[in-house]
Every structure is written in structure tokens, then in C-alpha cells.
PDB file of C-alpha atoms in Angstrom:
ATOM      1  CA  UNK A   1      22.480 -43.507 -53.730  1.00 46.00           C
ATOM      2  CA  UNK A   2      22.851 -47.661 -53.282  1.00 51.00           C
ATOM      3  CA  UNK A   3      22.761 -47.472 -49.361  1.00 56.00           C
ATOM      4  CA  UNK A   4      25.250 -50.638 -49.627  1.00 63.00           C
ATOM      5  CA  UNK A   5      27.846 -48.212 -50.867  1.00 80.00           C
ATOM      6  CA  UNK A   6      30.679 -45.764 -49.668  1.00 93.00           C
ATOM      7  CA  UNK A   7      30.322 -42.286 -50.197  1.00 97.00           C
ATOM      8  CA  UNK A   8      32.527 -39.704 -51.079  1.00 98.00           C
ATOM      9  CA  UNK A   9      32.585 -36.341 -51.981  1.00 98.00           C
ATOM     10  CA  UNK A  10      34.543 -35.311 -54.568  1.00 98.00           C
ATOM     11  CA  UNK A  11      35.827 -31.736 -55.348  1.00 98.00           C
ATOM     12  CA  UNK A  12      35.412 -31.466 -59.887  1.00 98.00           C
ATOM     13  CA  UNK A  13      36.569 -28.366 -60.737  1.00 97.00           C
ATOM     14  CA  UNK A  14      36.390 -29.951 -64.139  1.00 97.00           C
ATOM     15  CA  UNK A  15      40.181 -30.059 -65.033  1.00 97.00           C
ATOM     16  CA  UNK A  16      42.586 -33.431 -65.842  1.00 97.00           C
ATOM     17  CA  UNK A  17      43.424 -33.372 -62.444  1.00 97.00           C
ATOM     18  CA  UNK A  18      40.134 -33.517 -60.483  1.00 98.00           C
ATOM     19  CA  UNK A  19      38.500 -35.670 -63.703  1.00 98.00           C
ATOM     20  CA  UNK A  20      40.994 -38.504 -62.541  1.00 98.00           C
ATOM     21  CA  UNK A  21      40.717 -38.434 -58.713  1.00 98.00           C
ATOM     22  CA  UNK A  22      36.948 -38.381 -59.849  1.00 98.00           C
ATOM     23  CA  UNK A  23      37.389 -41.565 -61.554  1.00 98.00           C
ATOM     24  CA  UNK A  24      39.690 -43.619 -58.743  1.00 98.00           C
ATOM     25  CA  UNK A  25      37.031 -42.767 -56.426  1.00 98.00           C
ATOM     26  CA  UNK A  26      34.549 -44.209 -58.697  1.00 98.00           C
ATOM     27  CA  UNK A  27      37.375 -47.244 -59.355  1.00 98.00           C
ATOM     28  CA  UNK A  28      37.174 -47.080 -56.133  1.00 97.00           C
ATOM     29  CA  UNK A  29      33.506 -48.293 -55.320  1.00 97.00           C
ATOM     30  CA  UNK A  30      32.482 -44.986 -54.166  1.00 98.00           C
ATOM     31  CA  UNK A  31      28.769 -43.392 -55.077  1.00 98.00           C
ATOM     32  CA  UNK A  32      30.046 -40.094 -55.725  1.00 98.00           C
ATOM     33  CA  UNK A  33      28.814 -36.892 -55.047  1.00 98.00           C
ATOM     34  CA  UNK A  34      30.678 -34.172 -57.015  1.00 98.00           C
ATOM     35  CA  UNK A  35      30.644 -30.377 -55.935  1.00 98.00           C
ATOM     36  CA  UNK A  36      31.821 -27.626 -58.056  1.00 98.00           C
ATOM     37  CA  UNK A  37      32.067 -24.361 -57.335  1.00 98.00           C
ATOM     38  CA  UNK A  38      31.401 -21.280 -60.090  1.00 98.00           C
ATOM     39  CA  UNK A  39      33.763 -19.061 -58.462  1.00 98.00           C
ATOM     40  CA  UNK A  40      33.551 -16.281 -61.293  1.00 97.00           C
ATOM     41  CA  UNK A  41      36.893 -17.700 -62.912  1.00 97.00           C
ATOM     42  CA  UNK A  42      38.347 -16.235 -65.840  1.00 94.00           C
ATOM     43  CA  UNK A  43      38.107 -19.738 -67.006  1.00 96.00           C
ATOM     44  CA  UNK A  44      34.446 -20.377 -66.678  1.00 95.00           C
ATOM     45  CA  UNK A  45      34.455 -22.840 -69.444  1.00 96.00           C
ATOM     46  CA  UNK A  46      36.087 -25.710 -66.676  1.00 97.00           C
ATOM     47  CA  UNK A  47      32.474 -25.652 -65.627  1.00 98.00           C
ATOM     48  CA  UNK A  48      31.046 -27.384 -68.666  1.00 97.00           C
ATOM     49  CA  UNK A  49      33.472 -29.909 -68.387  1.00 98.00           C
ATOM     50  CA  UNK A  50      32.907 -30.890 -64.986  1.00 98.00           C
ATOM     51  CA  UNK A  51      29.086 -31.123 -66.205  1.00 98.00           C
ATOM     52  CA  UNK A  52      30.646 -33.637 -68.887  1.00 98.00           C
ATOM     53  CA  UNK A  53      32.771 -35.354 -66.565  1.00 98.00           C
ATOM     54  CA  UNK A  54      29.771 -35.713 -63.921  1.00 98.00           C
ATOM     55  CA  UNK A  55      27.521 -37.200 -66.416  1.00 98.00           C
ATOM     56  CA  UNK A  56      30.305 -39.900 -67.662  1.00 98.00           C
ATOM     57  CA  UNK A  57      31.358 -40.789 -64.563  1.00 98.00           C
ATOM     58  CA  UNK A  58      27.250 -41.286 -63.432  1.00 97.00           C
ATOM     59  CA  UNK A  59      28.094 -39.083 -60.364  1.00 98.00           C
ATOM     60  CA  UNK A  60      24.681 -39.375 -57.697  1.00 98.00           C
ATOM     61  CA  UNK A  61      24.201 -36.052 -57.705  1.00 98.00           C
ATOM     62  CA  UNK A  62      26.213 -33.172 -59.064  1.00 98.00           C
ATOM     63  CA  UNK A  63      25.985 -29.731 -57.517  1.00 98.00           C
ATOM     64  CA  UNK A  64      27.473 -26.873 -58.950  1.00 98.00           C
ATOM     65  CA  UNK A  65      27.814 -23.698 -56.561  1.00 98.00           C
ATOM     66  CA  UNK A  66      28.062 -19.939 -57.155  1.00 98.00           C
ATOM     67  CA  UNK A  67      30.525 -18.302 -54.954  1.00 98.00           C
ATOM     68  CA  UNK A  68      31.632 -14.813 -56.422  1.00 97.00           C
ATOM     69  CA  UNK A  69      35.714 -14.750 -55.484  1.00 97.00           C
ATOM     70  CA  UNK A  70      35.835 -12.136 -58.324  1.00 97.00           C
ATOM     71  CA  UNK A  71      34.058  -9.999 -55.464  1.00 97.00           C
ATOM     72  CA  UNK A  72      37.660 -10.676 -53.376  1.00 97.00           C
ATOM     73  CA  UNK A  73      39.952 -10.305 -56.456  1.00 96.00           C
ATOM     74  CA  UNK A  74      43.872 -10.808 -56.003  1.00 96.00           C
ATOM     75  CA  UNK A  75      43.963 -13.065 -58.567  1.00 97.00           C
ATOM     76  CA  UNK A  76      45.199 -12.972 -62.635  1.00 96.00           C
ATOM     77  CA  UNK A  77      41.913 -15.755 -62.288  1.00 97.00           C
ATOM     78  CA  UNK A  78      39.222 -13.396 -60.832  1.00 97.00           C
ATOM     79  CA  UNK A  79      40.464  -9.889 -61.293  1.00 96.00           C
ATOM     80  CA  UNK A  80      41.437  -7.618 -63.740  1.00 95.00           C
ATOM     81  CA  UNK A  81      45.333  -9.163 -63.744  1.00 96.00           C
ATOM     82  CA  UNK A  82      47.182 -10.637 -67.020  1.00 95.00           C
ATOM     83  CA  UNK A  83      47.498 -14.298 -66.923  1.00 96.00           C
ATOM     84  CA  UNK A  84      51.548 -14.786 -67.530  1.00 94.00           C
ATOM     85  CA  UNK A  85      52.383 -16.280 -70.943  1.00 91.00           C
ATOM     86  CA  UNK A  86      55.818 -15.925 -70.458  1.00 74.00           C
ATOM     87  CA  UNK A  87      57.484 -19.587 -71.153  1.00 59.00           C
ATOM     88  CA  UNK A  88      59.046 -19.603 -67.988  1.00 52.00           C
ATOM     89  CA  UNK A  89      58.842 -23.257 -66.782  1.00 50.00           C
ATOM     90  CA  UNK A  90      56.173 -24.004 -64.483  1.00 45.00           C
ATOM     91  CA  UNK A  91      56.384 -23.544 -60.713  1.00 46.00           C
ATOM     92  CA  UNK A  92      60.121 -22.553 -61.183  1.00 49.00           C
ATOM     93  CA  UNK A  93      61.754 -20.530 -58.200  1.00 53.00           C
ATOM     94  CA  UNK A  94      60.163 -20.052 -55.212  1.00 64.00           C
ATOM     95  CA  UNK A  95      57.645 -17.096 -56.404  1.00 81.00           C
ATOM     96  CA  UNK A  96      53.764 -17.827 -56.068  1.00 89.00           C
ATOM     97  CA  UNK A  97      52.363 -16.695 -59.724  1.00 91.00           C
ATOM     98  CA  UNK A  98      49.869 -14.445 -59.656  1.00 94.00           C
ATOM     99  CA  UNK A  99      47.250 -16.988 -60.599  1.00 94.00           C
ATOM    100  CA  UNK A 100      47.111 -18.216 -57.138  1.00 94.00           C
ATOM    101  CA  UNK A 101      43.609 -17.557 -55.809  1.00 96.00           C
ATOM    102  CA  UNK A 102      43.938 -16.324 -52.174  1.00 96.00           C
ATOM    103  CA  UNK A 103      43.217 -19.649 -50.010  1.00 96.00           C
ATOM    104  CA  UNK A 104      41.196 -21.330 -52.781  1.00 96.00           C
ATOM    105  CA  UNK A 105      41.715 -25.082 -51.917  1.00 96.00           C
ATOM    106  CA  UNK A 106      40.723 -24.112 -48.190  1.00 97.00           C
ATOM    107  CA  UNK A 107      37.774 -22.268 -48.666  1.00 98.00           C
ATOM    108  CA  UNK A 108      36.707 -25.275 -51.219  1.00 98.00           C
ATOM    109  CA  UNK A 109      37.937 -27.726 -49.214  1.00 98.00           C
ATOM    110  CA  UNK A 110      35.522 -26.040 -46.272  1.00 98.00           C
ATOM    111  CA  UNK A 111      32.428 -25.955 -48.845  1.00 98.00           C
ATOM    112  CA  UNK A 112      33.181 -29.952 -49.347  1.00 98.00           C
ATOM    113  CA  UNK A 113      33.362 -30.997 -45.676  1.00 98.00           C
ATOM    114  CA  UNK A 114      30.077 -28.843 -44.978  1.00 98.00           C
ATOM    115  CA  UNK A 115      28.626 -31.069 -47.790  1.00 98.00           C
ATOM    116  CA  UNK A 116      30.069 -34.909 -46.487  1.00 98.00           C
ATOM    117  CA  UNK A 117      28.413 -34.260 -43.122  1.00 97.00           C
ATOM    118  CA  UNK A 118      25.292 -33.398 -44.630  1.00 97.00           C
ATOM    119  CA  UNK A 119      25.197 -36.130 -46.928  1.00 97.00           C
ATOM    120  CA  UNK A 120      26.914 -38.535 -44.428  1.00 96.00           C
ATOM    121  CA  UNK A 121      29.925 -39.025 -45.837  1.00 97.00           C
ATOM    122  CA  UNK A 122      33.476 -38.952 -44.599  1.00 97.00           C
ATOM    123  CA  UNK A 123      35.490 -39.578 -47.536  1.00 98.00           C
ATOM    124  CA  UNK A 124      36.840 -36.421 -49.531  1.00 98.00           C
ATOM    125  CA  UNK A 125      38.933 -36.487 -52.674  1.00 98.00           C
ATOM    126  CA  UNK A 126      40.617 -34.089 -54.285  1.00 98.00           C
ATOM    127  CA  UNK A 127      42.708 -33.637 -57.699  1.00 97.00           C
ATOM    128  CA  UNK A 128      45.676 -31.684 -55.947  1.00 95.00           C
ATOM    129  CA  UNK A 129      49.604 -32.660 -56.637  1.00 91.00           C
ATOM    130  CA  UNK A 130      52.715 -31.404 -55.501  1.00 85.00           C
ATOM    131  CA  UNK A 131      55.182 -32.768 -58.168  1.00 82.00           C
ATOM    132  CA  UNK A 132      54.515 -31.094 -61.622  1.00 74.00           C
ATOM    133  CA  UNK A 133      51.979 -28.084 -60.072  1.00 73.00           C
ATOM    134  CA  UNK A 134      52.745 -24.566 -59.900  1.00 76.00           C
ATOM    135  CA  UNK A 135      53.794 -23.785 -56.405  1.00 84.00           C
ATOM    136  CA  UNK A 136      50.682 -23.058 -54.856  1.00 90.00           C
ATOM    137  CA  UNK A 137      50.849 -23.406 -50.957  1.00 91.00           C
ATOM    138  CA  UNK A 138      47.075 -24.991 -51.131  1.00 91.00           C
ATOM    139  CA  UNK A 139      48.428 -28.229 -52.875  1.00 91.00           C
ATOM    140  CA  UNK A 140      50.967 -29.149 -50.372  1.00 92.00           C
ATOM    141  CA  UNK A 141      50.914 -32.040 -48.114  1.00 93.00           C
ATOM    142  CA  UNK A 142      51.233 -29.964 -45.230  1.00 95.00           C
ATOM    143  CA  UNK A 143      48.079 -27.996 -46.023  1.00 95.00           C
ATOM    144  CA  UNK A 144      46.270 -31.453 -46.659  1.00 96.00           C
ATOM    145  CA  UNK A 145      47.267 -32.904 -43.562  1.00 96.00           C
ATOM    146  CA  UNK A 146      46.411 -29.926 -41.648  1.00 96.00           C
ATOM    147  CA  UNK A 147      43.292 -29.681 -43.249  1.00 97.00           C
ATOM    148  CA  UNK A 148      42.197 -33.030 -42.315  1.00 96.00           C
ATOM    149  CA  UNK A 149      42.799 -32.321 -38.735  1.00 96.00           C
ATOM    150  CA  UNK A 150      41.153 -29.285 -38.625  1.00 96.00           C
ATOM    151  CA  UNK A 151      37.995 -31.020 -40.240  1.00 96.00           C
ATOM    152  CA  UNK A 152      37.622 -33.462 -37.231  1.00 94.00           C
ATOM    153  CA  UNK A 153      37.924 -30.499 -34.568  1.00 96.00           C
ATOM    154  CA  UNK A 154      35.497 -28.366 -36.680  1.00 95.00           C
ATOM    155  CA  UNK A 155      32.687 -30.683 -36.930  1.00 96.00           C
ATOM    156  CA  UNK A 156      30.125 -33.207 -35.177  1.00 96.00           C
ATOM    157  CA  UNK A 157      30.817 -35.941 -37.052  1.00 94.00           C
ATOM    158  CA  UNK A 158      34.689 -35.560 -35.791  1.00 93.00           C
ATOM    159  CA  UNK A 159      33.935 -34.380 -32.581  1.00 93.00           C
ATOM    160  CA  UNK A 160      31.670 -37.417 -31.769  1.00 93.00           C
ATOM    161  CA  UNK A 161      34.849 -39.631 -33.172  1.00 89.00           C
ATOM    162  CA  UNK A 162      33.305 -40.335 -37.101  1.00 90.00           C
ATOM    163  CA  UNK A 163      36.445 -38.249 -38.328  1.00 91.00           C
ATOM    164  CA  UNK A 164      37.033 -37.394 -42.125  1.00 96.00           C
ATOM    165  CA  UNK A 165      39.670 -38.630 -44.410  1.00 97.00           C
ATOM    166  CA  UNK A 166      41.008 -36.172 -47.255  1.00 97.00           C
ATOM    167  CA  UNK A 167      42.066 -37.882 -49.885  1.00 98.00           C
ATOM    168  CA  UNK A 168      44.765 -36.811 -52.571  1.00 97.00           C
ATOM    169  CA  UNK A 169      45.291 -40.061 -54.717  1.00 97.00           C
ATOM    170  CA  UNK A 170      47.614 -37.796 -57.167  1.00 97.00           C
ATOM    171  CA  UNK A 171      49.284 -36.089 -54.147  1.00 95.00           C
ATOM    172  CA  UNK A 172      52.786 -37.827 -55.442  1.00 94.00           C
ATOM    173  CA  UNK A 173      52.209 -37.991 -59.479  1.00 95.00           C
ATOM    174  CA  UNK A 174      53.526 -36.214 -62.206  1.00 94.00           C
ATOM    175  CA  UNK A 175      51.476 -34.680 -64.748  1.00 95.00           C
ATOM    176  CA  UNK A 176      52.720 -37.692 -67.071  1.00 96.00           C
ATOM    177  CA  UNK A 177      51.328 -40.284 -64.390  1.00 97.00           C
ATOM    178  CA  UNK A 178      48.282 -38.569 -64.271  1.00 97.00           C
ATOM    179  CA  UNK A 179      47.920 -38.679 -68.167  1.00 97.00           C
ATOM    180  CA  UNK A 180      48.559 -42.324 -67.537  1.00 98.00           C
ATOM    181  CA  UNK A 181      46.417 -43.007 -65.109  1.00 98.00           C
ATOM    182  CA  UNK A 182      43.257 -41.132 -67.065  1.00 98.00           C
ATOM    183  CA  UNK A 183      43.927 -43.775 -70.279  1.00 98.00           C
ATOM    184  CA  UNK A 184      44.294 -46.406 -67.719  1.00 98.00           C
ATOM    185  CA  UNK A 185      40.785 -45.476 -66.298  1.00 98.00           C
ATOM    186  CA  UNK A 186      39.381 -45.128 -69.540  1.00 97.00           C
ATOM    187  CA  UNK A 187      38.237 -41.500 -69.307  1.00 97.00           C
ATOM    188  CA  UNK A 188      38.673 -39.144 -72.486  1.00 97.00           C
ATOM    189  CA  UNK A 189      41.254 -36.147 -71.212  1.00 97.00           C
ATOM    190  CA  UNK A 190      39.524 -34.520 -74.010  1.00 97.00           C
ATOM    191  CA  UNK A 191      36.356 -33.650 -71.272  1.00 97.00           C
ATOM    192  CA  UNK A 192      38.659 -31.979 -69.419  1.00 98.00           C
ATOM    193  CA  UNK A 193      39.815 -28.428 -69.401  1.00 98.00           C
ATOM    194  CA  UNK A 194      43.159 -26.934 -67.763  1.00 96.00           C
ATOM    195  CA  UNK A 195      43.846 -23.425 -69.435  1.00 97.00           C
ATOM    196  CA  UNK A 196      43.660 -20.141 -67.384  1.00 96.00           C
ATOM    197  CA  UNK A 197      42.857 -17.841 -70.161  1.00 96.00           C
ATOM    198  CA  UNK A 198      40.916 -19.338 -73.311  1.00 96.00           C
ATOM    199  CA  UNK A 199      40.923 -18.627 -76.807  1.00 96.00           C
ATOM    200  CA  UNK A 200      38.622 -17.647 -79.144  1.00 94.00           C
ATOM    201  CA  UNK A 201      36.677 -20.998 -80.373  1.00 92.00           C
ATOM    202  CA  UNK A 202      36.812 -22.840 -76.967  1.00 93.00           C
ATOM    203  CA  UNK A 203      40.760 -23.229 -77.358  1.00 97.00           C
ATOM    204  CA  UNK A 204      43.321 -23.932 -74.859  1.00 98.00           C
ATOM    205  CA  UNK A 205      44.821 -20.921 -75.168  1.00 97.00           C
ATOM    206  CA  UNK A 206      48.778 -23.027 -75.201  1.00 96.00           C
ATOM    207  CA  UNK A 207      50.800 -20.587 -73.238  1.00 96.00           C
ATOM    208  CA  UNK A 208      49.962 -20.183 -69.865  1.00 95.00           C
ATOM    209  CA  UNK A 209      51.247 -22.704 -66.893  1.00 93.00           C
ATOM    210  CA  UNK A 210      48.348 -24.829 -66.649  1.00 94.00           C
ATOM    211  CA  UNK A 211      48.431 -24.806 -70.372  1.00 96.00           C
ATOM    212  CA  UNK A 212      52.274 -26.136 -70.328  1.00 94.00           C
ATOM    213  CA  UNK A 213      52.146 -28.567 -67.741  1.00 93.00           C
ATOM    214  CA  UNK A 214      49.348 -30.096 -69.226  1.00 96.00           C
ATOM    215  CA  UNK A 215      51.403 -30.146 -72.576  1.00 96.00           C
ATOM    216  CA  UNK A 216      54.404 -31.801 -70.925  1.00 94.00           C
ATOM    217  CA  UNK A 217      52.429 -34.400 -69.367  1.00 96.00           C
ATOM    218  CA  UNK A 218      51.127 -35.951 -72.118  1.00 97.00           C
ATOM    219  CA  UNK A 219      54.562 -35.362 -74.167  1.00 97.00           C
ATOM    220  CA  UNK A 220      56.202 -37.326 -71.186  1.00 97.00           C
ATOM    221  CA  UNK A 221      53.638 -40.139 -70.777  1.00 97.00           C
ATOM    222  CA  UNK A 222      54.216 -40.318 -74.546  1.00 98.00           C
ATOM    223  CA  UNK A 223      50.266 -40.121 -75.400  1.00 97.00           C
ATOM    224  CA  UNK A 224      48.152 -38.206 -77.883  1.00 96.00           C
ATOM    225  CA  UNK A 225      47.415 -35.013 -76.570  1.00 96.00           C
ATOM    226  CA  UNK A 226      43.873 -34.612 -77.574  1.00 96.00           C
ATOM    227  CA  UNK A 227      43.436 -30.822 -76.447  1.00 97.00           C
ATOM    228  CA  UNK A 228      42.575 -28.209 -79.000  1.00 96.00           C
ATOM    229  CA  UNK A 229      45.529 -25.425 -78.510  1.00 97.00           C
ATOM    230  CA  UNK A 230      45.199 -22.059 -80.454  1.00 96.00           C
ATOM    231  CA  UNK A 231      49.173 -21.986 -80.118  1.00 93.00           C
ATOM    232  CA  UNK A 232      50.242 -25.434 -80.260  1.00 86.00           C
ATOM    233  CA  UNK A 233      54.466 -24.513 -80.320  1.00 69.00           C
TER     234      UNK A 233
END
């Protein structure tokens, strides 16, 4: 890393979402360090493109980590639970779908601070939103907020005042700003991937929520959607 630069460590799960916060950091001036985690996902593909997303973006170091949540279950992600194709609109009503990983962002979130004290960092970013998302309690504000005040009272660096700063540059954006904001940094959506459950020949499978809200995005922003769908209705 240029020791005349910022650091930050950025959480790349591989998806649109995390690809651009990934790429304002780097906007940004930051040398990045990117952490994923192989969390035995249904949708173990995302890790490939977070490889491909690393290595365009020139990421310092890239570190990919196995963490079995599959052992934990609870999850139409990482147990043996149907992943809803139903067309209901996305994060409609006030139910949690069942594709909500039991405290995901804050056991991630957890993983990444451990990593910016060790490498001396204090910036964090993350891909989350709380406009076009699917209801998850781990994208909120709230939780972000808390987070970051729970980092400072759970660490050295805080407790000897060198606090840490989560940030959530797409906190307030619709998936149609964020499809705007990835042509505006110049970064192919295409290296991305956002479906749950994929089809056969590395497809998006088209009909889950991540699947949809990814589709409306990009029909909003009014840009080519460049993702191969095995439905595409």
C-alpha cells in the first residue's frame, strides 16, 4: 500500500451494490483492502465476481474468507429452504423474507472491523441501502449507526480515541441511482452478480427479489441491462 494514502476496508460480497461502494472508495482516493466472506451461500458464484471486481478495481490486497453459516442455517441462502419466486414486489409489507441470513451484515461487519485495526485502517464501506432493498433489519440506518458506536467501545483503536467511521455511500439510493452511479464510475455491472438462486449456464436466474430489483433498477435508470437472465419476462 502507498503509505501517503487512506485506507479503507471495504466489504465485496461481489454484487452491484458492494461493486459500487467499492469503486467511490477507490473515487475516493482510498488504497483498498477488500474482504469477502465464502459463507457457504446458495449463491457461491458472487464470489467470482468479487475476484473480478477486486482485480479491476486494483484492490491492495483481496482476502476472501471461509465462514460456514450453512453450519447455522435459517436461511432460503444457506439451508435447505426455497428461494421465493413469487412476483411479489420486493420488500413489500412488513414481513422479513426468508432469505434474510440471521445477523449477516453484523457478523460481517465484525469480521471487517477486526481487519481495519489490523491493517490500520479506520474507514469501512459497505454496499447496504435502505430505499429499493428487501427489508432486511441489517441494512437500516439504525443498525449502521449503532454499529459504528459499538465499533469504538469494542476496540483499541476506539478506546484510545482513533474511532472508526462506517460508511454507506448508497445508504439513501435507489437501485436506479446505483445503476447510475456504476456507468458514472465506469465499472461494467456485467462483473457483478445479484441473484439468490442461479440457473443452469451461470444465469441470473430472473425471478427472485434480488433478481427483480436489480431488473427495475436498470429499467428505471433507463440503461442496458447487461445481465444474462434465464427468464428475462
Amino acid at each position: 500500500m502507498s503509505q501517503n494514502k487512506k485506507k479503507a476496508i471495504v466489504l465485496l460480497s461481489g454484487g452491484l451494490d458492494s461493486m459500487v461502494a467499492a469503486a467511490i472508495a477507490r473515487e475516493q482516493g482510498y488504497d483498498i483492502v477488500a474482504l469477502t466472506i465464502d459463507y457457504n451461500q446458495r449463491h457461491k458464484i458472487e464470489l467470482k465476481s468479487a475476484i473480478r471486481i477486486a482485480e479491476k478495481l486494483e484492490v491492495s490486497e483481496h482476502i476472501i474468507l471461509p465462514l460456514d453459516l450453512s453450519r447455522f442455517g435459517g436461511s432460503a441462502l444457506t439451508d435447505d429452504i426455497d428461494v421465493p419466486k413469487s412476483g411479489a414486489q420486493p420488500g413489500a409489507g412488513n414481513e422479513i423474507p426468508v432469505t434474510y441470513v440471521p445477523a449477516r451484515n453484523l457478523i460481517f461487519l465484525s469480521l471487517t472491523l477486526g481487519l481495519a485495526e489490523a491493517r490500520d485502517a479506520r474507514d469501512i464501506f459497505i454496499g447496504v441501502n435502505a430505499l429499493d432493498y428487501s427489508g432486511y433489519p441489517d441494512c437500516r440506518p439504525e443498525f449502521i449507526e449503532g454499529f459504528e458506536r459499538l465499533a469504538d467501545l469494542a476496540t483499541k483503536a476506539g478506546d484510545q480515541g482513533s474511532g472508526f467511521t462506517i460508511q454507506t455511500p448508497l445508504q439513501y439510493m435507489t437501485k436506479a441511482d446505483i445503476a447510475k452511479e456504476a456507468q458514472r464510475l465506469d465499472i461494467d455491472p456485467a462483473l457483478s452478480w445479484t441473484c439468490y438462486d442461479p440457473a443452469e449456464g451461470d444465469l441470473h436466474c430472473g425471478l427472485c427479489e434480488s433478481c427483480r430489483l436489480r431488473k427495475k433498477g436498470f429499467e428505471e435508470a433507463g440503461i442496458a441491462d447487461p445481465t444474462g437472465y434465464a427468464v428475462t419476462g
